[in-house]
């Protein structure tokens, strides 16, 4: 058995959960925050048999889009903040950052 941890954008999460549910995958949705943008994103926990991992990855790929997002950079530490002119930068966010980890044991009491 594997545990798939998929960090996705909030905008994609409902569609993705529905698509996974349609194929009988069970999901748990966690509200998470990206360390870089400090904005909300969604992490899905998906427990499934090893033989279903590729199917799940395909559904995640099909339902998560890459987007560009403008970010205001943080002013430099210890630098001269007076002369610092923050210019927004474009970062590419998503589609999905996915970890597949082995599950030692699985219990439902
Ligand atoms: P964030 O950490 O908020 O990152 C959002 C996007 O900002 C990233 O998209 C990436 O394009 C950019 N980014 C991140 N760190 C950067 C840096 N030091 N310099 C320049 N740009 C940077 P993704 O790579 O698609 O990641 C989306 C979200 O997935 C991340 O949100 C984070 O919540 C999660 N994530 C990505 N890699 C991870 C990892 N190795 N471990 C745990 N979570 C991860």
XYZ file of C-alpha atoms and ligand atoms in Angstrom:
153
model
C 0.000 0.000 0.000
C 1.098 3.566 -0.683
C 0.173 6.957 0.680
C 0.079 9.661 -1.962
C 0.517 13.186 -0.642
C -0.415 15.690 -3.324
C 0.037 19.428 -2.792
C -2.294 21.186 -5.219
C -3.785 24.600 -5.697
C -7.074 25.327 -3.921
C -8.618 26.155 -7.310
C -8.023 22.606 -8.543
C -8.867 20.730 -5.368
C -12.647 20.207 -5.720
C -12.382 19.021 -9.304
C -9.544 16.696 -8.378
C -11.350 15.223 -5.356
C -14.434 14.550 -7.519
C -12.351 12.928 -10.256
C -10.562 10.712 -7.718
C -13.872 9.825 -6.042
C -15.370 8.842 -9.409
C -12.639 6.177 -9.655
C -13.252 4.968 -6.066
C -10.148 6.584 -4.566
C -10.562 7.670 -0.971
C -9.167 11.076 -0.127
C -8.546 13.297 2.873
C -8.244 17.000 2.229
C -5.902 19.071 4.393
C -5.798 22.860 4.299
C -2.116 23.734 4.024
C 0.073 26.770 3.408
C 2.984 26.976 0.993
C 6.260 27.913 2.627
C 7.314 30.219 -0.206
C 4.163 32.110 -1.181
C 2.649 31.789 2.339
C -0.683 31.259 0.650
C -3.250 28.554 1.174
C -3.004 25.396 -0.845
C -4.512 21.943 -0.466
C -2.779 18.704 0.423
C -4.629 15.508 -0.385
C -3.881 12.228 1.370
C -4.768 9.297 -0.843
C -4.219 5.777 0.472
C -4.303 3.081 -2.202
C -2.882 -0.253 -3.285
C 0.461 -0.195 -5.113
C -1.227 -1.209 -8.353
C -3.457 1.901 -8.323
C -0.730 4.517 -7.857
C -0.274 5.154 -11.587
C -4.027 5.642 -12.051
C -4.106 8.159 -9.208
C -1.090 10.024 -10.609
C -2.799 10.213 -14.019
C -5.946 11.698 -12.489
C -3.871 14.226 -10.514
C -1.976 15.214 -13.681
C -5.181 15.639 -15.676
C -6.866 17.829 -13.079
C -4.127 20.205 -11.925
C -3.035 23.093 -14.085
C 0.115 25.143 -13.959
C -0.415 28.860 -13.470
C 1.782 31.894 -13.220
C 1.416 34.078 -10.168
C 2.846 37.513 -9.394
C 4.616 37.725 -6.055
C 5.924 40.782 -4.231
C 9.430 39.864 -3.061
C 10.470 40.375 0.551
C 12.879 43.283 1.155
C 16.526 42.199 1.612
C 17.631 41.410 5.185
C 20.149 43.885 6.540
C 20.184 45.788 3.253
C 19.370 49.433 2.700
C 15.579 49.292 2.664
C 15.322 52.975 1.575
C 16.797 52.323 -1.849
C 15.033 49.003 -2.284
C 12.281 49.063 -4.919
C 10.285 45.849 -4.743
C 9.434 44.522 -8.190
C 6.826 41.791 -8.383
C 8.171 38.585 -9.852
C 6.350 35.883 -11.730
C 6.511 32.374 -10.297
C 5.028 29.251 -11.788
C 2.707 27.504 -9.342
C 1.277 24.010 -9.547
C 0.037 21.751 -11.139
C 0.842 19.300 -8.318
C 3.737 18.383 -6.059
C 3.354 14.715 -5.252
C 5.044 12.384 -2.780
C 4.405 8.646 -2.889
C 5.393 6.958 0.355
C 5.188 3.304 1.404
C 2.703 2.453 4.154
C 3.956 -0.008 6.781
C 0.569 -0.648 8.325
C -3.007 0.480 7.816
C -5.696 0.157 10.457
C -9.313 1.259 10.690
C -10.739 0.724 14.170
P 4.973 27.333 -2.062
O 6.083 26.955 -1.165
O 4.131 28.490 -1.656
O 5.614 27.619 -3.511
C 4.826 28.126 -4.593
C 5.635 28.212 -5.865
O 6.659 29.184 -5.716
C 6.373 26.921 -6.220
O 5.490 26.107 -6.965
C 7.561 27.408 -7.021
O 7.199 27.642 -8.375
C 7.847 28.758 -6.395
N 8.942 28.676 -5.414
C 8.979 27.960 -4.292
N 10.133 28.163 -3.621
C 10.824 29.061 -4.353
C 12.086 29.702 -4.209
N 12.870 29.449 -3.147
N 12.475 30.570 -5.179
C 11.694 30.828 -6.246
N 10.486 30.271 -6.442
C 10.056 29.401 -5.518
P 5.573 24.511 -6.816
O 7.004 24.049 -6.898
O 4.595 23.965 -7.798
O 5.088 24.178 -5.339
C 3.739 24.351 -4.942
C 3.586 24.058 -3.463
O 3.932 22.687 -3.248
C 4.530 24.842 -2.568
O 3.974 26.115 -2.274
C 4.631 23.955 -1.338
O 3.466 24.108 -0.544
C 4.568 22.561 -1.958
N 5.922 21.998 -2.184
C 6.686 22.104 -3.280
N 7.841 21.416 -3.153
C 7.802 20.860 -1.929
C 8.698 20.022 -1.199
N 9.905 19.600 -1.708
N 8.352 19.643 0.061
C 7.157 20.024 0.586
N 6.248 20.801 -0.058
C 6.575 21.220 -1.300
